Amino acid sequence: NLSPADDFGHETQTRNFQLDPNAQPGWTATWTVEDAYKILPENTPVAMTATDLTEEARAGTSEAWIATGGYDSTNERWVPRVMVDRQGEALQSTFVSVYEVHAPDVAPMKVTRLPLHDGKGTEDSDSHVALLIQRSEGEYDILILRDPESPGHVNVTLPDGSLMEGDGDVSLVRVEPSGTVTYAGMAAGTKLTFGTFALENPSNKSFVRTLTP
């Protein structure tokens, strides 16, 4: 529920704030994109959708000033934008948003945040993030972003009971409807598992990945 709010200030070139003080995670905003620099074929429609999954935050819309030309141009515009913020004392915040560019007549991917647990089964803090991203034709991605300042083993259970585990700062698997992993990647970790699938990094490379037919 958006309502007029004070400008953010802090010498930012923004205006017209409309905020919900208790925005629920999972809200979305969609932009219709104008191809101002004629990069795409003529009359190619483009949209962009943001899905925000930040906990205990206020969120809404505003406008931001931009210069649309080079340094010697006087062209300017006010463009729509979204704002997410948290207020309080001694805050430690993790902002979680997913942006997707897509055709206006194609529904954006559904994104859900899932709880993460440590190796002892205790739910991890909000600084760790696990996302279930449902793609077209039944494919889905599972993305884990682990707080590098809190190293350790984490796991996430999907709604169907599938379990993904690992110790990487970033872990990703792409799964087809049959349950087969078609892509996996891991950064700053030693092992990633999803069901019977495993990706290992015995040489401690900064990033490893695998593709399966």
Coordinates of N, CA and C in Angstrom, one line a residue:
N1 N 0.8 -1.2 0.0 CA 0.0 0.0 0.0 C 0.9 1.2 0.0
L2 N 1.0 1.9 -1.1 CA 1.9 3.0 -1.3 C 1.1 4.3 -0.8
S3 N 1.9 5.2 -0.2 CA 1.4 6.5 0.2 C 2.5 7.5 0.1
P4 N 2.2 8.8 -0.1 CA 3.3 9.8 -0.2 C 4.2 9.8 0.9
A5 N 5.5 10.0 0.7 CA 6.6 9.9 1.7 C 7.5 11.0 1.5
D6 N 8.3 11.4 2.5 CA 9.3 12.4 2.4 C 10.4 12.0 1.4
D7 N 11.0 13.0 0.8 CA 12.1 12.7 -0.2 C 13.2 12.1 0.6
F8 N 14.0 11.3 -0.1 CA 15.2 10.6 0.6 C 16.2 11.6 1.0
G9 N 16.4 12.7 0.2 CA 17.3 13.7 0.5 C 18.8 13.3 0.3
H10 N 19.7 13.6 1.2 CA 21.1 13.3 1.1 C 21.7 13.7 -0.2
E11 N 21.2 14.9 -0.8 CA 21.7 15.5 -2.0 C 21.6 14.5 -3.2
T12 N 20.6 13.6 -3.2 CA 20.3 12.8 -4.3 C 19.3 13.5 -5.2
Q13 N 19.4 13.2 -6.5 CA 18.5 13.9 -7.5 C 17.3 13.0 -7.7
T14 N 16.4 13.0 -6.7 CA 15.3 12.1 -6.7 C 14.0 12.9 -6.2
R15 N 12.8 12.4 -6.5 CA 11.6 13.1 -6.1 C 10.4 12.1 -6.2
N16 N 9.3 12.6 -5.7 CA 8.0 11.9 -5.9 C 8.0 10.5 -5.2
F17 N 8.3 10.5 -4.0 CA 8.4 9.2 -3.3 C 7.0 8.7 -2.8
Q18 N 6.7 7.4 -3.1 CA 5.5 6.7 -2.7 C 6.0 5.4 -2.0
L19 N 5.8 5.3 -0.7 CA 6.4 4.1 0.0 C 5.3 3.3 0.8
D20 N 5.6 2.1 0.9 CA 4.9 1.2 1.8 C 5.8 0.9 3.0
P21 N 5.4 1.3 4.2 CA 6.3 1.1 5.3 C 6.5 -0.3 5.8
N22 N 5.6 -1.2 5.3 CA 5.7 -2.6 5.7 C 5.6 -3.5 4.4
A23 N 6.4 -3.2 3.5 CA 6.4 -4.0 2.2 C 6.7 -5.5 2.5
Q24 N 5.8 -6.3 1.9 CA 6.0 -7.8 2.1 C 7.0 -8.3 1.1
P25 N 7.9 -9.2 1.5 CA 8.8 -9.8 0.5 C 8.1 -10.5 -0.6
G26 N 8.6 -10.4 -1.8 CA 7.9 -11.0 -3.0 C 7.2 -10.0 -3.9
W27 N 7.2 -8.7 -3.5 CA 6.5 -7.8 -4.4 C 7.3 -7.6 -5.6
T28 N 6.7 -7.1 -6.7 CA 7.3 -7.0 -8.0 C 7.0 -5.6 -8.6
A29 N 7.9 -5.1 -9.4 CA 7.7 -3.9 -10.2 C 8.1 -4.1 -11.6
T30 N 7.4 -3.7 -12.6 CA 7.7 -3.9 -14.0 C 7.8 -2.6 -14.7
W31 N 8.9 -2.4 -15.5 CA 9.1 -1.2 -16.3 C 8.9 -1.6 -17.8
T32 N 8.3 -0.7 -18.5 CA 8.3 -0.7 -20.0 C 9.5 0.0 -20.4
V33 N 10.4 -0.6 -21.2 CA 11.7 0.0 -21.5 C 11.6 0.7 -22.9
E34 N 12.1 1.9 -22.9 CA 12.2 2.6 -24.2 C 13.6 2.5 -24.7
D35 N 13.8 2.0 -25.9 CA 15.1 1.9 -26.6 C 15.5 3.2 -27.1
A36 N 16.0 4.1 -26.2 CA 16.3 5.5 -26.6 C 17.5 5.6 -27.5
Y37 N 18.4 4.6 -27.4 CA 19.6 4.7 -28.3 C 19.5 3.7 -29.5
K38 N 18.3 3.2 -29.7 CA 18.1 2.4 -31.0 C 19.1 1.3 -31.1
I39 N 19.2 0.5 -30.0 CA 20.2 -0.6 -30.1 C 19.5 -1.9 -30.7
L40 N 18.2 -2.0 -30.4 CA 17.5 -3.2 -30.8 C 16.8 -3.0 -32.2
P41 N 16.4 -4.0 -32.9 CA 15.6 -3.8 -34.1 C 14.4 -3.0 -33.8
E42 N 14.0 -2.2 -34.8 CA 12.9 -1.3 -34.7 C 11.6 -2.0 -34.2
N43 N 10.9 -1.3 -33.2 CA 9.7 -1.8 -32.7 C 9.8 -3.1 -31.9
T44 N 11.0 -3.3 -31.3 CA 11.2 -4.5 -30.4 C 10.7 -4.1 -29.0
P45 N 9.6 -4.6 -28.5 CA 9.2 -4.3 -27.1 C 10.1 -5.0 -26.1
V46 N 10.3 -4.2 -25.0 CA 11.2 -4.8 -23.9 C 10.6 -4.4 -22.6
A47 N 10.6 -5.3 -21.6 CA 10.2 -5.0 -20.3 C 11.2 -5.4 -19.3
M48 N 11.2 -4.9 -18.1 CA 12.1 -5.4 -17.0 C 11.3 -5.5 -15.7
T49 N 11.4 -6.6 -15.1 CA 10.7 -6.9 -13.8 C 11.7 -7.1 -12.7
A50 N 11.4 -6.4 -11.6 CA 12.2 -6.6 -10.3 C 11.3 -7.3 -9.3
T51 N 11.9 -8.4 -8.7 CA 11.3 -9.1 -7.6 C 12.1 -8.8 -6.4
D52 N 11.5 -8.3 -5.3 CA 12.3 -8.0 -4.1 C 11.9 -8.9 -3.0
L53 N 12.9 -9.4 -2.3 CA 12.7 -10.4 -1.2 C 13.4 -10.0 0.1
T54 N 13.6 -8.7 0.2 CA 14.2 -8.1 1.4 C 13.3 -8.2 2.6
E55 N 13.8 -8.7 3.7 CA 13.0 -8.8 4.9 C 12.9 -7.5 5.7
E56 N 11.7 -7.2 6.3 CA 11.6 -6.1 7.2 C 12.1 -4.8 6.7
A57 N 11.6 -4.4 5.5 CA 12.0 -3.2 4.8 C 10.8 -2.4 4.4
R58 N 11.0 -1.2 4.1 CA 9.9 -0.4 3.4 C 10.4 -0.2 2.0
A59 N 9.4 -0.1 1.1 CA 9.7 -0.1 -0.3 C 8.7 0.7 -1.1
G60 N 9.0 1.2 -2.2 CA 8.1 1.9 -3.1 C 8.7 2.5 -4.3
T61 N 8.1 3.5 -4.8 CA 8.6 4.1 -6.1 C 9.0 5.6 -5.9
S62 N 9.8 6.0 -6.9 CA 10.2 7.4 -6.9 C 10.6 7.7 -8.3
E63 N 11.2 8.9 -8.5 CA 11.7 9.3 -9.8 C 13.2 9.7 -9.6
A64 N 14.0 9.5 -10.6 CA 15.4 9.9 -10.5 C 15.8 10.7 -11.7
W65 N 16.6 11.7 -11.5 CA 17.0 12.6 -12.7 C 18.2 11.9 -13.4
I66 N 18.2 11.9 -14.7 CA 19.4 11.4 -15.4 C 19.6 12.3 -16.6
A67 N 20.9 12.4 -17.0 CA 21.3 13.0 -18.3 C 21.4 12.0 -19.4
T68 N 20.6 12.2 -20.4 CA 20.5 11.1 -21.4 C 21.5 11.3 -22.6
G69 N 22.3 12.3 -22.6 CA 23.3 12.5 -23.6 C 24.7 12.4 -23.0
G70 N 25.7 12.9 -23.7 CA 27.1 12.9 -23.2 C 27.3 14.1 -22.3
Y71 N 28.6 14.3 -22.1 CA 29.0 15.4 -21.2 C 28.6 16.8 -21.7
D72 N 28.5 16.9 -23.0 CA 28.2 18.2 -23.6 C 26.7 18.3 -24.0
S73 N 25.9 17.4 -23.5 CA 24.5 17.4 -23.9 C 23.6 18.0 -22.8
T74 N 22.5 18.6 -23.1 CA 21.6 19.2 -22.2 C 20.3 18.4 -22.1
N75 N 20.3 17.2 -22.7 CA 19.1 16.3 -22.6 C 19.0 15.7 -21.2
E76 N 17.8 15.7 -20.6 CA 17.6 15.2 -19.3 C 16.2 14.6 -19.2
R77 N 16.1 13.7 -18.2 CA 14.8 13.1 -18.0 C 14.6 12.7 -16.5
W78 N 13.4 12.6 -16.1 CA 13.1 11.9 -14.8 C 12.5 10.6 -15.1
V79 N 13.2 9.5 -14.6 CA 12.8 8.2 -14.9 C 12.3 7.5 -13.6
P80 N 11.3 6.5 -13.8 CA 10.8 5.8 -12.6 C 11.8 4.8 -12.0
R81 N 11.8 4.7 -10.7 CA 12.7 3.8 -10.0 C 12.0 3.2 -8.8
V82 N 12.6 2.2 -8.2 CA 12.1 1.7 -7.0 C 13.1 2.0 -5.9
M83 N 12.6 1.9 -4.7 CA 13.5 2.2 -3.5 C 13.2 1.2 -2.4
V84 N 14.2 0.6 -1.8 CA 14.0 -0.3 -0.7 C 15.0 0.1 0.4
D85 N 14.5 0.3 1.6 CA 15.4 0.7 2.7 C 14.9 0.2 4.0
R86 N 15.9 0.1 5.0 CA 15.6 -0.3 6.3 C 16.1 0.8 7.3
Q87 N 15.3 1.0 8.3 CA 15.7 2.1 9.3 C 15.8 1.5 10.7
G88 N 16.7 2.1 11.5 CA 16.9 1.6 12.8 C 18.3 1.8 13.3
E89 N 18.6 1.4 14.5 CA 19.9 1.6 15.1 C 20.7 0.3 14.9
A90 N 22.0 0.5 14.6 CA 23.0 -0.7 14.5 C 22.4 -1.8 13.5
L91 N 21.9 -1.3 12.4 CA 21.4 -2.3 11.4 C 22.4 -3.1 10.7
Q92 N 22.1 -4.4 10.5 CA 22.9 -5.2 9.6 C 21.9 -5.7 8.6
S93 N 22.0 -5.2 7.3 CA 20.9 -5.5 6.4 C 21.5 -6.3 5.2
T94 N 20.6 -7.2 4.7 CA 20.9 -7.9 3.4 C 19.7 -7.6 2.5
F95 N 20.0 -6.9 1.4 CA 19.0 -6.5 0.4 C 19.0 -7.6 -0.7
V96 N 17.8 -8.1 -1.0 CA 17.7 -9.2 -2.0 C 16.7 -8.8 -3.1
S97 N 17.3 -8.7 -4.3 CA 16.4 -8.3 -5.5 C 16.9 -9.1 -6.7
V98 N 15.9 -9.5 -7.5 CA 16.2 -10.2 -8.8 C 15.6 -9.4 -9.9
Y99 N 16.4 -9.0 -10.9 CA 16.0 -8.2 -12.1 C 16.0 -9.1 -13.3
E100 N 15.0 -9.0 -14.1 CA 14.9 -9.9 -15.3 C 14.4 -9.0 -16.5
V101 N 15.1 -9.0 -17.6 CA 14.6 -8.4 -18.8 C 13.9 -9.4 -19.6
H102 N 12.7 -9.0 -20.1 CA 11.9 -10.0 -20.9 C 11.0 -9.3 -21.8
A103 N 10.3 -10.0 -22.7 CA 9.3 -9.5 -23.6 C 8.1 -9.1 -22.8
P104 N 7.4 -8.0 -23.1 CA 6.2 -7.6 -22.3 C 5.1 -8.7 -22.3
D105 N 5.0 -9.5 -23.3 CA 4.0 -10.5 -23.4 C 4.4 -11.8 -22.7
V106 N 5.6 -11.9 -22.1 CA 6.1 -13.1 -21.5 C 6.1 -12.8 -20.0
A107 N 5.5 -13.7 -19.2 CA 5.5 -13.6 -17.8 C 6.9 -13.7 -17.2
P108 N 7.2 -12.9 -16.2 CA 8.6 -13.0 -15.6 C 8.7 -14.3 -14.8
M109 N 9.9 -14.7 -14.5 CA 10.1 -15.9 -13.7 C 9.6 -15.7 -12.3
K110 N 9.1 -16.7 -11.7 CA 8.7 -16.7 -10.3 C 9.9 -16.9 -9.4
V111 N 10.1 -16.0 -8.4 CA 11.3 -16.1 -7.6 C 10.8 -16.3 -6.1
T112 N 11.3 -17.2 -5.4 CA 10.9 -17.5 -4.0 C 12.1 -17.6 -3.1
R113 N 12.1 -17.0 -2.0 CA 13.2 -17.1 -1.1 C 13.0 -18.2 -0.1
L114 N 14.0 -19.1 0.1 CA 13.8 -20.2 0.9 C 14.7 -20.1 2.1
P115 N 14.4 -20.7 3.3 CA 15.2 -20.7 4.5 C 16.4 -21.6 4.3
L116 N 17.6 -21.1 4.8 CA 18.8 -21.8 4.8 C 19.1 -22.3 6.2
H117 N 19.8 -23.5 6.3 CA 20.1 -24.1 7.6 C 21.6 -24.4 7.6
D118 N 22.2 -24.4 8.8 CA 23.6 -24.8 8.9 C 23.7 -26.3 9.1
G119 N 24.9 -26.8 9.3 CA 25.2 -28.2 9.3 C 24.5 -28.9 10.5
K120 N 24.1 -28.1 11.5 CA 23.4 -28.7 12.7 C 21.9 -28.6 12.6
G121 N 21.4 -28.0 11.5 CA 19.9 -27.9 11.3 C 19.3 -26.6 11.8
T122 N 20.2 -25.7 12.3 CA 19.7 -24.4 12.8 C 19.5 -23.5 11.6
E123 N 18.4 -22.7 11.6 CA 18.2 -21.8 10.5 C 19.2 -20.7 10.6
D124 N 19.8 -20.4 9.4 CA 20.8 -19.4 9.3 C 20.2 -18.0 9.4
S125 N 21.1 -17.0 9.6 CA 20.7 -15.6 9.7 C 20.3 -15.1 8.3
D126 N 19.7 -13.9 8.4 CA 19.2 -13.2 7.1 C 20.3 -12.8 6.2
S127 N 21.6 -12.9 6.7 CA 22.7 -12.5 5.8 C 23.0 -13.6 4.7
H128 N 22.4 -14.8 4.9 CA 22.6 -15.8 3.9 C 21.3 -15.9 3.1
V129 N 21.4 -16.2 1.8 CA 20.3 -16.1 0.9 C 20.2 -17.4 0.1
A130 N 19.0 -17.9 -0.1 CA 18.7 -19.0 -1.0 C 17.5 -18.7 -1.8
L131 N 17.6 -18.8 -3.1 CA 16.5 -18.5 -4.0 C 16.1 -19.7 -4.9
L132 N 14.8 -19.9 -5.1 CA 14.2 -20.8 -6.0 C 13.7 -20.0 -7.2
I133 N 14.3 -20.1 -8.4 CA 13.9 -19.4 -9.5 C 13.2 -20.3 -10.5
Q134 N 11.9 -20.2 -10.7 CA 11.2 -21.1 -11.6 C 11.2 -20.5 -13.0
R135 N 11.8 -21.3 -13.9 CA 12.0 -20.8 -15.3 C 10.9 -21.4 -16.2
S136 N 11.0 -21.1 -17.5 CA 10.0 -21.6 -18.4 C 10.0 -23.1 -18.6
E137 N 8.9 -23.7 -18.9 CA 8.8 -25.1 -19.3 C 9.3 -26.0 -18.1
G138 N 9.1 -25.5 -16.9 CA 9.4 -26.4 -15.8 C 10.8 -26.4 -15.2
E139 N 11.7 -25.8 -15.9 CA 13.1 -25.8 -15.4 C 13.1 -24.8 -14.2
Y140 N 14.1 -25.0 -13.3 CA 14.3 -24.1 -12.2 C 15.7 -24.1 -11.8
D141 N 16.1 -22.9 -11.2 CA 17.4 -22.7 -10.6 C 17.3 -22.6 -9.1
I142 N 18.3 -23.1 -8.4 CA 18.5 -22.9 -7.0 C 19.8 -22.2 -6.8
L143 N 19.7 -21.0 -6.2 CA 20.9 -20.1 -6.0 C 21.1 -19.9 -4.5
I144 N 22.3 -20.2 -4.0 CA 22.7 -20.0 -2.6 C 23.8 -18.9 -2.6
L145 N 23.6 -17.9 -1.8 CA 24.6 -16.8 -1.6 C 24.9 -16.8 -0.1
R146 N 26.0 -17.3 0.2 CA 26.4 -17.4 1.6 C 27.2 -16.3 2.1
D147 N 27.0 -15.7 3.2 CA 27.7 -14.6 3.8 C 29.2 -15.0 4.0
P148 N 30.1 -14.5 3.2 CA 31.5 -14.9 3.3 C 32.1 -14.6 4.7
E149 N 31.5 -13.7 5.5 CA 32.0 -13.4 6.8 C 31.5 -14.5 7.8
S150 N 30.7 -15.4 7.4 CA 30.2 -16.5 8.3 C 30.4 -17.8 7.5
P151 N 31.6 -18.3 7.3 CA 31.8 -19.5 6.6 C 31.2 -20.7 7.2
G152 N 31.0 -21.7 6.4 CA 30.5 -23.0 7.0 C 29.6 -23.7 6.0
H153 N 29.0 -24.8 6.4 CA 28.2 -25.6 5.6 C 26.8 -25.1 5.7
V154 N 26.0 -25.0 4.5 CA 24.6 -24.6 4.6 C 23.8 -25.6 3.7
N155 N 22.5 -25.7 4.0 CA 21.7 -26.5 3.1 C 20.3 -25.9 3.0
V156 N 19.6 -26.2 2.0 CA 18.3 -25.7 1.7 C 17.4 -26.8 1.2
T157 N 16.2 -26.9 1.8 CA 15.2 -27.9 1.3 C 14.1 -27.3 0.5
L158 N 13.9 -27.8 -0.7 CA 12.9 -27.3 -1.6 C 11.5 -27.8 -1.2
P159 N 10.5 -27.2 -1.8 CA 9.1 -27.6 -1.4 C 8.8 -29.0 -1.7
D160 N 9.5 -29.6 -2.7 CA 9.3 -31.0 -3.0 C 10.1 -32.0 -2.2
G161 N 10.9 -31.4 -1.2 CA 11.7 -32.3 -0.3 C 13.2 -32.4 -0.8
S162 N 13.5 -32.0 -2.0 CA 14.9 -32.1 -2.5 C 15.8 -31.3 -1.6
L163 N 17.0 -31.7 -1.5 CA 18.0 -31.1 -0.6 C 19.2 -30.6 -1.4
M164 N 19.6 -29.4 -1.2 CA 20.9 -28.9 -1.8 C 21.8 -28.5 -0.6
E165 N 23.0 -28.9 -0.7 CA 24.0 -28.6 0.4 C 25.3 -28.1 -0.2
G166 N 26.1 -27.3 0.5 CA 27.4 -26.9 0.1 C 28.0 -25.9 1.0
D167 N 29.2 -25.6 0.7 CA 30.0 -24.6 1.5 C 30.5 -23.4 0.7
G168 N 30.1 -23.3 -0.5 CA 30.6 -22.2 -1.4 C 29.9 -20.9 -1.0
D169 N 30.7 -19.8 -1.3 CA 30.1 -18.5 -1.1 C 28.9 -18.3 -2.1
V170 N 29.1 -18.9 -3.3 CA 28.0 -18.8 -4.3 C 27.8 -20.2 -4.9
S171 N 26.6 -20.8 -4.9 CA 26.3 -22.1 -5.4 C 25.1 -22.0 -6.3
L172 N 25.1 -22.6 -7.4 CA 24.0 -22.6 -8.4 C 23.8 -23.9 -9.0
V173 N 22.6 -24.4 -9.1 CA 22.2 -25.6 -9.9 C 21.0 -25.2 -10.8
R174 N 21.0 -25.7 -12.0 CA 19.8 -25.6 -12.9 C 19.3 -27.0 -13.0
V175 N 18.0 -27.2 -12.8 CA 17.4 -28.5 -12.8 C 16.2 -28.5 -13.8
E176 N 16.2 -29.6 -14.6 CA 15.1 -29.8 -15.6 C 13.9 -30.5 -14.9
P177 N 12.7 -30.5 -15.5 CA 11.6 -31.0 -14.8 C 11.7 -32.5 -14.3
S178 N 12.6 -33.3 -15.0 CA 12.8 -34.6 -14.6 C 13.6 -34.8 -13.3
G179 N 14.2 -33.6 -12.9 CA 15.0 -33.7 -11.7 C 16.5 -33.8 -12.0
T180 N 16.9 -33.8 -13.3 CA 18.3 -33.9 -13.7 C 19.0 -32.5 -13.6
V181 N 20.1 -32.5 -13.1 CA 20.9 -31.2 -13.0 C 21.6 -31.0 -14.4
T182 N 21.3 -29.9 -15.0 CA 21.9 -29.6 -16.3 C 23.1 -28.6 -16.3
Y183 N 23.2 -27.9 -15.1 CA 24.3 -27.0 -14.9 C 24.5 -26.8 -13.5
A184 N 25.8 -26.7 -13.1 CA 26.1 -26.4 -11.7 C 27.3 -25.6 -11.6
G185 N 27.4 -24.6 -10.7 CA 28.6 -23.8 -10.6 C 28.7 -23.4 -9.1
M186 N 30.0 -23.2 -8.7 CA 30.3 -22.9 -7.3 C 31.5 -22.0 -7.2
A187 N 31.4 -21.0 -6.4 CA 32.6 -20.1 -6.1 C 33.0 -20.2 -4.7
A188 N 34.3 -20.2 -4.5 CA 34.9 -20.2 -3.1 C 34.3 -21.3 -2.3
G189 N 34.3 -22.6 -2.8 CA 33.8 -23.7 -2.0 C 34.5 -25.0 -2.4
T190 N 34.2 -26.0 -1.6 CA 34.9 -27.3 -1.9 C 33.9 -28.4 -2.4
K191 N 32.6 -28.3 -2.1 CA 31.6 -29.3 -2.5 C 30.2 -28.8 -2.5
L192 N 29.5 -29.2 -3.6 CA 28.1 -28.9 -3.7 C 27.3 -30.1 -4.1
T193 N 26.2 -30.4 -3.4 CA 25.4 -31.6 -3.7 C 24.0 -31.2 -3.9
F194 N 23.3 -31.9 -4.8 CA 21.8 -31.8 -4.9 C 21.3 -33.2 -5.2
G195 N 20.7 -33.8 -4.3 CA 20.3 -35.2 -4.4 C 21.5 -36.1 -4.6
T196 N 21.5 -36.9 -5.7 CA 22.7 -37.7 -6.0 C 23.7 -37.0 -6.8
F197 N 23.5 -35.8 -7.2 CA 24.5 -35.0 -8.0 C 25.5 -34.4 -7.0
A198 N 26.8 -34.3 -7.5 CA 27.8 -33.7 -6.7 C 28.8 -33.0 -7.6
L199 N 29.2 -31.8 -7.1 CA 30.2 -31.0 -7.8 C 31.3 -30.7 -6.8
E200 N 32.5 -31.2 -7.0 CA 33.6 -31.1 -6.1 C 34.7 -30.2 -6.6
N201 N 35.5 -29.7 -5.7 CA 36.6 -28.7 -6.0 C 37.8 -29.1 -5.2
P202 N 38.4 -30.3 -5.5 CA 39.6 -30.7 -4.7 C 40.8 -29.8 -4.8
S203 N 40.9 -29.1 -5.9 CA 42.1 -28.2 -6.1 C 41.9 -26.8 -5.6
N204 N 40.7 -26.6 -4.9 CA 40.4 -25.3 -4.3 C 40.5 -24.1 -5.3
K205 N 40.0 -24.3 -6.5 CA 39.9 -23.2 -7.5 C 38.9 -22.2 -7.0
S206 N 39.0 -21.0 -7.5 CA 38.1 -19.9 -7.1 C 36.7 -20.2 -7.6
F207 N 36.6 -20.9 -8.8 CA 35.3 -21.1 -9.4 C 35.3 -22.4 -10.2
V208 N 34.3 -23.3 -10.0 CA 34.2 -24.5 -10.8 C 32.8 -24.6 -11.3
R209 N 32.6 -25.3 -12.4 CA 31.3 -25.5 -13.0 C 31.3 -26.8 -13.8
T210 N 30.1 -27.3 -14.1 CA 29.9 -28.4 -14.9 C 28.6 -28.3 -15.7
L211 N 28.7 -28.8 -16.9 CA 27.5 -28.9 -17.8 C 27.2 -30.4 -18.0
T212 N 25.9 -30.8 -18.0 CA 25.5 -32.2 -18.3 C 24.6 -32.1 -19.5
P213 N 24.6 -33.2 -20.3 CA 23.7 -33.2 -21.5 C 22.3 -33.1 -21.1

